[in-house]
Coordinates of C-alpha atoms in Angstrom, one line a residue:
X1 CA -14.4 152.8 180.5
X2 CA -13.0 154.4 183.7
X3 CA -10.1 156.8 183.2
X4 CA -6.9 155.6 184.7
X5 CA -5.0 157.8 187.2
X6 CA -2.2 157.8 184.7
X7 CA -3.4 157.4 181.1
X8 CA -1.3 155.4 178.7
X9 CA 1.3 154.6 181.4
X10 CA 3.4 152.1 179.4
X11 CA 6.9 153.0 178.2
X12 CA 6.5 154.8 174.8
X13 CA 9.8 153.8 173.1
X14 CA 10.0 150.0 173.5
X15 CA 13.0 149.5 171.2
X16 CA 15.3 151.8 173.2
X17 CA 14.4 151.4 176.9
X18 CA 16.2 153.2 179.7
X19 CA 15.5 152.2 183.3
X20 CA 14.8 155.7 184.6
X21 CA 12.0 157.7 183.1
X22 CA 8.9 159.6 184.2
X23 CA 5.6 159.8 182.3
X24 CA 4.0 163.3 182.1
X25 CA 0.7 162.0 180.9
X26 CA -2.2 163.0 183.0
X27 CA -3.7 166.4 184.0
X28 CA -2.2 169.5 182.4
X29 CA -3.6 173.1 182.4
X30 CA -5.1 173.9 179.0
X31 CA -6.5 176.9 177.1
X32 CA -7.8 177.4 173.6
X33 CA -6.3 180.3 171.8
X34 CA -8.6 180.8 168.9
X35 CA -7.0 184.0 167.6
X36 CA -3.4 182.7 168.1
X37 CA -2.7 185.8 170.2
X38 CA -1.8 184.0 173.4
X39 CA 1.8 185.0 173.4
X40 CA 0.8 188.7 173.2
X41 CA -1.9 188.2 175.8
X42 CA 0.5 186.7 178.3
X43 CA -0.4 183.0 178.3
X44 CA 3.2 182.1 178.7
X45 CA 3.4 183.6 182.1
X46 CA 0.1 182.6 183.8
X47 CA -2.1 179.7 184.7
X48 CA -4.4 178.5 182.0
X49 CA -8.2 178.3 182.5
X50 CA -9.0 174.7 181.9
X51 CA -7.6 171.2 182.4
X52 CA -6.9 168.4 179.9
X53 CA -6.0 164.8 180.1
X54 CA -2.8 164.3 178.2
X55 CA -2.0 162.5 175.8
X56 CA -5.6 162.7 174.4
X57 CA -6.2 165.5 171.9
X58 CA -8.7 168.3 172.9
X59 CA -11.1 167.2 170.2
X60 CA -11.5 163.8 171.8
X61 CA -13.9 162.7 174.6
X62 CA -11.0 161.1 176.6
X63 CA -9.3 164.5 176.9
X64 CA -12.1 165.9 178.9
X65 CA -12.4 168.8 176.4
X66 CA -14.3 167.4 173.4
X67 CA -14.1 170.6 171.3
X68 CA -14.4 169.5 167.6
X69 CA -14.3 173.1 166.2
X70 CA -11.3 174.4 164.4
X71 CA -8.6 175.1 167.1
X72 CA -6.2 177.6 165.7
X73 CA -3.8 177.3 168.6
X74 CA -3.9 175.6 172.0
X75 CA -1.7 176.0 175.1
X76 CA -0.6 173.5 177.8
X77 CA 1.1 174.2 181.1
X78 CA 2.4 172.0 183.9
X79 CA 4.5 172.7 187.0
X80 CA 6.6 169.9 188.4
X81 CA 9.8 169.1 190.3
X82 CA 12.4 167.1 188.5
X83 CA 13.3 163.9 190.4
X84 CA 16.3 164.6 192.7
X85 CA 17.4 160.9 192.2
X86 CA 18.5 162.0 188.8
X87 CA 21.3 164.2 190.1
X88 CA 24.3 164.5 187.9
X89 CA 22.4 163.9 184.7
X90 CA 20.7 166.1 182.1
X91 CA 17.0 165.8 181.8
X92 CA 15.4 165.3 178.3
X93 CA 11.7 166.1 177.7
X94 CA 10.3 163.9 174.9
X95 CA 7.1 164.4 172.9
X96 CA 5.7 161.4 171.0
X97 CA 3.7 163.7 168.6
X98 CA 2.1 167.1 168.7
X99 CA -0.1 168.5 165.9
X100 CA 1.2 170.6 164.2
X101 CA 3.5 173.6 164.8
X102 CA 4.9 173.4 168.4
X103 CA 6.9 175.7 170.6
X104 CA 8.0 174.5 174.1
X105 CA 9.2 176.7 176.9
X106 CA 10.8 175.7 180.3
X107 CA 10.6 178.4 183.0
X108 CA 9.9 180.9 180.2
X109 CA 12.9 179.9 178.1
X110 CA 12.3 178.4 174.6
X111 CA 13.8 175.0 174.5
X112 CA 12.3 173.4 171.4
X113 CA 10.4 174.1 168.2
X114 CA 9.0 171.5 165.9
X115 CA 6.8 171.5 162.8
X116 CA 4.9 168.4 161.9
X117 CA 2.1 166.6 163.6
X118 CA 3.2 162.9 163.3
X119 CA 6.7 162.6 164.5
X120 CA 8.6 162.8 167.9
X121 CA 10.9 165.5 169.1
X122 CA 13.0 166.2 172.2
X123 CA 13.8 169.3 174.4
X124 CA 17.0 169.3 176.5
X125 CA 16.2 170.9 179.9
X126 CA 19.8 170.6 181.1
X127 CA 20.6 174.3 180.8
X128 CA 17.3 175.5 182.3
X129 CA 16.5 173.1 185.2
X130 CA 18.1 170.1 186.8
X131 CA 17.2 167.3 189.1
X132 CA 15.5 168.4 192.3
X133 CA 14.5 171.8 190.8
X134 CA 11.0 173.0 189.9
X135 CA 10.2 173.6 186.3
X136 CA 7.2 175.1 184.5
X137 CA 6.6 173.6 181.2
X138 CA 4.5 175.5 178.6
X139 CA 3.6 174.2 175.2
X140 CA 1.9 176.0 172.4
X141 CA 0.6 174.0 169.4
X142 CA -0.7 175.9 166.3
X143 CA -2.9 174.0 163.9
X144 CA -4.1 176.4 161.2
X145 CA -7.1 175.5 159.2
X146 CA -5.5 176.7 156.0
X147 CA -2.1 176.5 154.5
X148 CA 0.3 173.7 153.6
X149 CA 0.2 170.9 156.2
X150 CA 0.3 167.1 156.1
X151 CA -3.0 166.3 157.7
X152 CA -3.8 162.7 156.7
X153 CA -7.5 162.0 157.2
X154 CA -8.3 165.1 159.2
X155 CA -11.3 167.0 157.8
X156 CA -10.6 170.4 156.4
X157 CA -14.4 171.2 156.5
X158 CA -16.1 171.9 159.8
X159 CA -17.9 168.6 160.0
X160 CA -16.8 165.0 159.2
X161 CA -17.6 164.1 155.6
X162 CA -17.0 161.2 153.2
X163 CA -13.7 159.5 154.4
X164 CA -12.5 162.6 156.4
X165 CA -12.5 162.4 160.1
X166 CA -12.6 164.6 163.2
X167 CA -9.5 166.8 163.4
X168 CA -6.7 166.4 166.0
X169 CA -4.8 169.3 167.5
X170 CA -2.0 169.5 170.0
X171 CA -0.5 166.7 172.1
X172 CA -1.7 163.3 171.0
X173 CA 1.1 160.9 172.1
X174 CA 2.9 160.4 175.4
X175 CA 5.0 163.1 177.0
X176 CA 7.8 161.9 179.2
X177 CA 11.1 162.8 180.9
X178 CA 14.4 160.9 180.8
X179 CA 17.7 161.5 182.5
X180 CA 20.9 161.0 180.5
X181 CA 24.6 161.6 181.2
X182 CA 26.3 164.4 179.3
X183 CA 27.8 161.8 177.0
X184 CA 25.1 159.4 176.1
X185 CA 23.8 157.0 173.5
X186 CA 21.2 157.9 171.0
X187 CA 18.7 155.7 169.2
X188 CA 20.5 152.8 167.5
X189 CA 20.0 151.6 163.9
X190 CA 19.7 147.8 163.8
X191 CA 20.1 146.2 160.4
X192 CA 19.4 142.5 160.1
X193 CA 21.7 140.5 157.8
X194 CA 20.0 137.2 157.2
X195 CA 22.4 136.2 154.4
X196 CA 25.3 136.8 156.7
X197 CA 23.5 135.5 159.8
X198 CA 24.3 138.6 161.8
X199 CA 23.1 142.0 162.9
X200 CA 24.8 145.3 162.1
X201 CA 24.4 147.9 164.7
X202 CA 25.1 151.7 164.5
X203 CA 25.0 153.3 167.9
X204 CA 25.0 157.2 167.6
X205 CA 26.5 159.1 170.5
X206 CA 26.1 162.7 171.7
X207 CA 29.9 163.1 171.5
X208 CA 33.2 161.4 171.9
X209 CA 35.6 161.1 174.8
X210 CA 39.0 159.3 175.1
X211 CA 38.9 155.8 176.5
X212 CA 35.1 155.3 176.0
X213 CA 33.8 152.2 174.4
X214 CA 30.4 150.8 173.4
X215 CA 29.2 147.3 173.9
X216 CA 26.2 145.3 172.6
X217 CA 25.1 141.9 173.9
X218 CA 22.6 139.8 171.8
X219 CA 20.6 137.2 173.6
X220 CA 17.7 134.7 173.1
X221 CA 15.7 132.5 175.4
X222 CA 18.8 130.4 176.1
X223 CA 20.9 133.3 177.2
X224 CA 23.7 135.3 175.5
X225 CA 24.2 134.6 171.8
X226 CA 27.2 136.9 171.2
X227 CA 28.6 140.3 172.1
X228 CA 30.7 143.0 170.4
X229 CA 32.6 146.0 171.8
X230 CA 34.3 148.8 169.9
X231 CA 36.0 152.2 170.6
X232 CA 33.6 155.1 171.1
X233 CA 36.1 157.9 171.0
X234 CA 36.5 158.2 167.2
X235 CA 33.2 158.0 165.5
X236 CA 29.8 159.7 166.3
X237 CA 28.1 156.4 165.3
X238 CA 30.3 153.4 166.3
X239 CA 29.4 150.3 164.3
X240 CA 29.2 146.8 165.9
X241 CA 28.9 143.4 164.2
X242 CA 26.9 140.7 166.0
X243 CA 27.2 137.3 164.3
X244 CA 24.5 134.7 165.0
X245 CA 25.8 131.1 165.1
X246 CA 23.8 128.6 163.1
X247 CA 22.4 126.8 166.2
X248 CA 21.0 130.1 167.5
X249 CA 19.6 131.4 164.2
X250 CA 15.9 132.1 164.3
X251 CA 14.2 133.9 161.5
X252 CA 11.4 136.5 162.1
X253 CA 8.2 136.2 160.1
X254 CA 4.4 135.6 160.3
X255 CA 3.8 132.6 162.5
X256 CA 7.3 132.7 164.0
X257 CA 8.1 136.2 165.1
X258 CA 11.3 135.5 167.0
X259 CA 12.9 138.5 168.6
X260 CA 16.4 138.6 170.1
X261 CA 17.1 140.7 173.2
X262 CA 19.8 143.4 172.8
X263 CA 21.6 145.2 175.7
X264 CA 23.4 148.4 174.8
X265 CA 26.1 150.0 177.0
X266 CA 28.4 153.0 177.0
X267 CA 31.5 152.4 179.1
X268 CA 34.0 155.0 180.3
X269 CA 37.8 154.6 180.4
X270 CA 37.7 152.6 183.6
X271 CA 35.2 150.1 182.2
X272 CA 32.3 151.5 184.2
X273 CA 28.9 151.5 182.5
X274 CA 27.8 155.2 182.2
X275 CA 24.7 154.7 180.0
X276 CA 22.7 151.6 179.1
X277 CA 19.5 150.7 177.4
X278 CA 17.5 147.6 176.4
X279 CA 16.4 146.8 172.8
X280 CA 15.5 143.9 170.6
X281 CA 15.9 142.8 167.0
X282 CA 14.4 140.4 164.4
X283 CA 16.5 138.5 161.9
X284 CA 14.7 138.8 158.5
X285 CA 15.2 140.0 155.0
X286 CA 12.9 141.6 152.4
X287 CA 13.7 141.1 148.8
X288 CA 12.3 141.4 145.2
X289 CA 12.3 138.6 142.7
X290 CA 10.6 139.4 139.5
X291 CA 7.1 140.3 140.4
X292 CA 7.3 138.8 143.8
X293 CA 8.2 140.4 147.1
X294 CA 10.0 137.9 149.3
X295 CA 10.4 137.5 153.0
X296 CA 13.5 135.6 154.1
X297 CA 13.9 134.4 150.5
X298 CA 10.4 133.1 150.1
X299 CA 7.3 134.7 148.4
X300 CA 4.7 135.5 151.0
X301 CA 1.3 136.7 149.6
X302 CA 0.6 139.9 151.5
X303 CA -3.1 139.9 152.6
X304 CA -3.1 143.5 153.9
X305 CA -5.8 145.6 155.4
X306 CA -6.1 149.3 155.4
X307 CA -5.8 150.5 159.0
X308 CA -6.7 154.1 159.6
X309 CA -5.8 154.0 163.3
X310 CA -8.7 156.0 164.7
X311 CA -10.8 155.4 167.8
X312 CA -14.3 156.7 168.8
X313 CA -13.1 158.2 172.1
X314 CA -9.4 159.0 171.5
X315 CA -9.4 159.8 167.8
X316 CA -5.8 159.3 166.6
X317 CA -4.8 158.3 170.1
X318 CA -5.6 154.7 171.2
X319 CA -7.4 154.7 174.5
X320 CA -5.0 152.0 175.9
X321 CA -2.1 149.9 174.9
X322 CA -4.4 146.9 174.9
X323 CA -6.4 148.6 172.1
X324 CA -3.3 148.6 169.9
X325 CA -2.9 144.9 170.5
X326 CA -6.6 144.2 169.9
X327 CA -6.5 145.9 166.4
X328 CA -3.7 143.5 165.3
X329 CA -5.5 140.5 166.8
X330 CA -8.8 141.2 165.1
X331 CA -7.1 141.8 161.7
X332 CA -5.3 138.5 162.0
X333 CA -8.5 136.8 163.1
X334 CA -10.1 138.0 159.9
X335 CA -7.3 136.4 157.8
X336 CA -5.1 139.4 157.2
X337 CA -1.4 139.0 157.7
X338 CA -0.5 142.7 157.7
X339 CA -1.6 146.2 157.1
X340 CA -1.0 149.5 155.4
X341 CA -0.8 151.9 158.4
X342 CA -2.7 154.5 156.5
X343 CA -2.4 158.3 156.5
X344 CA -0.7 158.6 159.8
X345 CA 2.6 157.7 161.5
X346 CA 1.3 155.2 164.1
X347 CA 2.6 155.4 167.6
X348 CA 5.6 153.2 168.1
X349 CA 4.0 150.8 170.5
X350 CA 1.8 149.6 167.6
X351 CA 5.0 148.6 165.8
X352 CA 6.3 146.9 168.9
X353 CA 3.2 144.7 169.1
X354 CA 3.4 144.0 165.3
X355 CA 7.0 142.9 165.9
X356 CA 6.2 140.4 168.6
X357 CA 3.0 139.1 166.9
X358 CA 4.5 138.7 163.4
X359 CA 2.3 141.2 161.7
X360 CA 3.6 142.8 158.4
X361 CA 3.2 146.5 158.0
X362 CA 3.9 149.2 155.4
X363 CA 5.0 152.4 157.0
X364 CA 3.3 155.6 155.6
X365 CA 3.3 159.3 156.1
X366 CA 0.2 161.3 156.9
X367 CA -0.4 163.1 153.6
X368 CA -3.3 162.7 151.2
X369 CA -3.5 164.1 147.7
X370 CA -0.4 166.3 147.9
X371 CA -1.8 168.5 145.1
X372 CA 0.6 171.1 143.7
X373 CA -1.9 173.1 141.6
X374 CA -3.0 175.4 144.4
X375 CA -6.6 174.2 144.7
X376 CA -8.4 175.8 147.6
X377 CA -10.0 172.5 148.4
X378 CA -6.8 170.8 149.2
X379 CA -4.3 172.4 151.5
X380 CA -2.0 169.4 151.9
X381 CA 0.4 171.0 149.5
X382 CA 3.9 169.7 150.1
X383 CA 6.6 171.8 151.6
X384 CA 10.0 171.2 153.3
X385 CA 8.4 169.8 156.4
X386 CA 7.2 166.8 154.4
X387 CA 10.7 165.5 153.9
X388 CA 11.8 166.5 157.3
X389 CA 9.0 164.8 159.1
X390 CA 9.3 161.7 156.9
X391 CA 13.0 161.4 157.8
X392 CA 12.1 161.6 161.5
X393 CA 9.6 158.8 161.0
X394 CA 12.2 156.7 159.1
X395 CA 14.7 157.3 161.9
X396 CA 12.2 156.3 164.6
X397 CA 11.0 153.1 162.9
X398 CA 14.0 151.8 161.0
X399 CA 14.8 149.0 163.3
X400 CA 11.3 147.4 163.6
X401 CA 11.3 144.0 161.8
X402 CA 7.5 144.2 161.2
X403 CA 8.0 147.2 158.8
X404 CA 8.6 145.5 155.4
X405 CA 8.2 148.6 153.1
X406 CA 7.8 152.3 153.0
X407 CA 5.2 154.5 151.3
X408 CA 5.9 158.3 151.8
X409 CA 3.0 159.6 149.6
X410 CA -0.6 158.6 148.9
X411 CA -2.8 159.4 145.9
X412 CA -0.7 162.3 144.6
X413 CA -1.9 164.1 141.5
X414 CA -1.7 167.3 139.6
X415 CA -3.7 168.9 136.8
X416 CA -3.4 167.4 133.4
X417 CA -0.6 169.0 131.3
X418 CA 0.2 171.3 134.3
X419 CA 3.5 173.0 133.8
X420 CA 4.2 173.0 137.5
X421 CA 6.6 170.1 138.2
X422 CA 6.7 170.6 142.0
X423 CA 5.0 167.2 142.5
X424 CA 7.8 165.4 140.7
X425 CA 10.4 167.2 142.8
X426 CA 8.7 166.4 146.1
X427 CA 8.0 162.8 145.1
X428 CA 11.6 162.2 144.0
X429 CA 13.0 164.0 147.1
X430 CA 11.0 161.8 149.5
X431 CA 11.8 158.7 147.5
X432 CA 15.5 159.4 147.5
X433 CA 15.4 160.4 151.2
X434 CA 13.8 157.0 151.9
X435 CA 16.3 155.1 149.9
X436 CA 19.2 157.0 151.5
X437 CA 17.9 156.3 155.0
X438 CA 17.1 152.7 154.3
X439 CA 18.6 150.4 151.6
X440 CA 17.0 147.2 153.0
X441 CA 13.3 147.7 152.3
X442 CA 11.3 148.4 149.1
X443 CA 9.8 151.8 148.6
X444 CA 6.6 152.9 146.8
X445 CA 7.1 156.4 145.5
X446 CA 3.4 157.1 145.9
X447 CA 0.5 154.7 146.6
X448 CA -2.1 155.0 143.8
X449 CA -2.5 157.7 141.1
X450 CA 0.8 159.3 140.2
X451 CA 4.0 157.2 140.1
X452 CA 6.4 159.9 139.2
X453 CA 9.7 158.0 140.0
X454 CA 10.5 155.6 137.2
X455 CA 12.7 153.4 139.4
X456 CA 10.1 153.0 142.2
X457 CA 10.6 149.5 143.7
X458 CA 6.9 148.7 143.8
X459 CA 4.1 149.7 141.4
X460 CA 0.5 149.8 142.5
X461 CA -3.0 151.1 141.8
X462 CA -6.2 151.8 143.7
X463 CA -9.4 150.3 142.2
X464 CA -12.8 150.5 143.9
X465 CA -14.7 148.7 141.2
X466 CA -17.5 146.8 143.1
X467 CA -18.5 144.2 140.5
X468 CA -16.2 141.2 140.7
X469 CA -16.6 140.4 137.0
X470 CA -15.7 143.9 135.9
X471 CA -12.9 143.9 138.5
X472 CA -11.5 140.7 137.0
X473 CA -11.4 142.3 133.5
X474 CA -9.6 145.4 134.8
X475 CA -7.0 143.3 136.6
X476 CA -6.4 140.9 133.7
X477 CA -3.5 142.8 132.1
X478 CA -0.7 142.1 134.6
X479 CA 0.3 138.8 133.0
X480 CA 1.1 140.8 129.8
X481 CA 2.9 143.6 131.8
X482 CA -0.1 145.9 131.2
X483 CA -1.6 146.2 134.6
X484 CA -4.4 148.4 135.7
X485 CA -3.2 152.0 136.4
X486 CA -4.9 155.0 137.7
X487 CA -5.5 157.6 135.0
X488 CA -7.4 160.8 134.2
X489 CA -11.0 160.5 132.9
X490 CA -9.8 160.9 129.3
X491 CA -7.4 158.0 129.8
X492 CA -4.2 160.1 130.1
X493 CA -1.8 158.5 132.5
X494 CA -0.9 160.0 135.9
X495 CA 2.3 158.0 136.0
X496 CA 5.6 157.0 134.6
X497 CA 5.1 153.7 132.6
X498 CA 5.1 150.3 134.3
X499 CA 8.4 148.6 134.0
X500 CA 7.8 145.1 135.3
X501 CA 8.1 145.8 139.1
X502 CA 6.2 143.8 141.7
X503 CA 2.6 145.0 141.5
X504 CA -0.4 144.9 143.8
X505 CA -3.8 146.6 144.3
X506 CA -3.0 148.6 147.4
X507 CA -6.6 149.8 147.9
X508 CA -9.8 147.9 146.8
X509 CA -13.1 146.8 148.2
X510 CA -14.4 149.4 150.6
X511 CA -17.7 147.6 150.5
X512 CA -20.4 149.8 152.0
X513 CA -22.3 147.9 154.6
X514 CA -24.1 149.5 157.6
X515 CA -26.8 147.1 158.9
X516 CA -28.6 149.8 160.9
X517 CA -28.5 152.4 158.2
X518 CA -29.7 149.9 155.6
X519 CA -32.7 149.0 157.8
X520 CA -33.5 152.7 158.6
X521 CA -32.9 154.5 155.4
X522 CA -34.2 154.5 151.9
X523 CA -31.7 155.6 149.2
X524 CA -28.1 156.3 150.0
X525 CA -27.7 159.1 152.5
X526 CA -23.9 159.6 152.5
X527 CA -24.1 162.1 155.3
X528 CA -25.0 159.5 157.9
X529 CA -23.3 156.6 156.1
X530 CA -20.6 156.5 153.4
X531 CA -18.8 153.8 151.5
X532 CA -17.6 152.9 148.0
X533 CA -20.0 152.1 145.2
X534 CA -23.6 151.0 145.8
X535 CA -24.3 149.7 149.3
X536 CA -24.9 146.0 149.5
X537 CA -28.5 145.0 150.4
X538 CA -27.6 142.5 153.1
X539 CA -24.7 140.6 154.7
X540 CA -24.9 137.7 152.3
X541 CA -24.4 140.1 149.4
X542 CA -21.4 141.6 151.3
X543 CA -19.7 138.2 151.5
X544 CA -20.4 137.4 147.9
X545 CA -18.8 140.6 146.8
X546 CA -15.8 140.3 149.2
X547 CA -15.1 136.7 148.1
X548 CA -15.4 137.7 144.5
X549 CA -13.1 140.7 144.7
X550 CA -10.4 139.1 146.8
X551 CA -10.6 135.9 144.7
X552 CA -9.6 137.8 141.6
X553 CA -6.4 138.9 143.3
X554 CA -5.7 135.7 145.2
X555 CA -5.8 133.7 142.0
X556 CA -3.4 135.9 140.1
X557 CA 0.1 134.4 140.2
X558 CA 1.6 137.7 139.2
X559 CA 0.1 139.6 142.1
X560 CA 2.3 139.7 145.3
X561 CA -0.5 140.9 147.5
X562 CA -3.4 143.3 148.1
X563 CA -4.7 145.7 150.6
X564 CA -8.4 145.7 151.4
X565 CA -10.2 148.8 152.5
X566 CA -10.7 148.7 155.5
X567 CA -10.3 147.2 159.0
X568 CA -13.0 149.2 160.9
X569 CA -15.7 151.7 160.2
X570 CA -14.6 155.2 161.1
X571 CA -17.3 157.6 161.9
X572 CA -19.5 158.0 158.9
X573 CA -17.3 155.7 156.7
X574 CA -19.2 152.5 157.0
X575 CA -17.0 150.1 155.0
X576 CA -15.0 148.3 157.7
X577 CA -14.8 144.6 158.4
X578 CA -15.5 145.6 162.0
X579 CA -17.5 148.4 163.6
X580 CA -15.8 151.6 164.8
X581 CA -15.9 150.3 168.4
X582 CA -14.2 147.1 167.1
X583 CA -17.4 145.2 167.6
X584 CA -18.5 142.4 165.2
X585 CA -20.8 143.2 162.3
X586 CA -19.9 140.4 159.9
X587 CA -19.2 136.7 160.0
X588 CA -15.5 136.9 160.5
X589 CA -14.9 133.2 159.8
X590 CA -16.3 133.7 156.3
X591 CA -14.0 136.7 155.8
X592 CA -11.1 134.6 157.0
X593 CA -12.1 131.6 154.8
X594 CA -12.3 133.8 151.7
X595 CA -8.6 134.7 152.2
X596 CA -7.3 131.3 153.2
X597 CA -9.0 129.0 150.7
X598 CA -6.7 126.8 148.5
X599 CA -6.6 129.5 145.7
X600 CA -4.4 131.6 148.0
X601 CA -2.0 128.7 148.6
X602 CA -1.9 127.9 144.9
X603 CA -1.1 131.6 144.1
X604 CA 1.9 131.5 146.5
X605 CA 3.0 128.2 145.0
X606 CA 2.8 129.4 141.4
X607 CA 4.9 132.5 142.2
X608 CA 7.5 130.5 144.0
X609 CA 7.8 127.8 141.3
X610 CA 7.7 130.3 138.4
X611 CA 10.3 132.6 140.0
X612 CA 8.0 135.5 139.0

């Protein structure tokens, strides 16, 4: 695929769009700093020795570097002139995501530090350089191979192994500039109120000034629906109420993903618009009713797929915006109506496409294991940056209607009878932070293994049993409020007891099928090919197993959904419905038919009629 002159040129923040902006994707100077001694060696003040294509990480082919060794630190440098047309405004420098510990300098002056590889941050260049002036931007990203860090699926060994993938270091999402007035709007929080047929809007400001007001205008395909205007001189986050008349009321959901347009404006004392942005919103509600999770008051069986969000040539960075759309489209073609966005905070444009296509997603953080016992084999031990990063993710994604739930932790555990209770503290802190930030969506305290918060909204388990008959036996207890739970080998529970919450199997399947490996290999060489359980012998056996496993869950009226592992193969993990390059390796119509047969409809109907 030819490299575009400006890679990933699309606007990176589609729910808060300002007219003026400048992408800084493209060629930057680059240098690896293996000893993390670059500051002492003067890298801040000189040209760097290589060139990289931003926003692709240096481990990726698309970056032009392709170095998959451990990169202790990397440096970026770019010299540019800020647009003179932006005169009279401050210039903000935005980073979509940089892995992991980042320092940013402008003309040698430190303007930002950020710790966490999955969430955005901003540097204000206004006190260093202004429109029409030249500025030298320098970025150092540290990514230590040891020590606490939320890494998601990045391998901590040298090579890829099992379900651990090639590491990502440094810039891996869009870098861009944006001019704003001294007093300007910040990202809004849009809360749909389906019961009240309205939207509630909080519009944070950088400050207050006498006479200023904020205005919001809601629209649909027929034009303006309503508008609201309030004072902006009293409150750092003015609140606006946008009622939707019955005749203009359109619910958002799968099959009908209606989005309203939303124009936001900050006006000065004379009524002149001094800052404006375009946004959008979806009118929908997520609720809990017994063991059901409802969307707009109706149970919707969630046929989710585990989406790792990795690409052969870009790693965690999609090669194009079209690739993000394609991942949603192939999932829906296979019969899934949503996904767990697994072990990473996906770039925001994925959520934008999920919003407009009616695709349900569970937002996650990029941790895995979160062990607190100090094992040398797992350095994803939680620290303060976990909660800080997670709050940044929640703030960024709060207003996306496609996000129907949150899952801050995944497969947490600690040693049996361990006296260390740090895991409980971290899990509770992240759960409470999520609930404080967002009261409108259900929260799973931790997906699989250790449910440490008794009041978690959702209870789940991971079960990779490959025999459908044995799987059915393991899943049979939910009707008696005795669901399958993850436990230690001796049967001791990881978790607080189940208390009747909505329950689903949030990871299952993972059926190991690699046609080429099956033809070329004898035995089960997990170096070249890896998956759960015993690899099926042929495609027919795959479909029989898939239909059997999904059928167990589709036919259970007490189950609100499931999440199948996984959408695509990823490197050596050969258990996807599609190949790593998104090519077809299975009869997708059979995959879809297995999930849309009458049993699925009957399960939905039973839940709705029983009120369970």
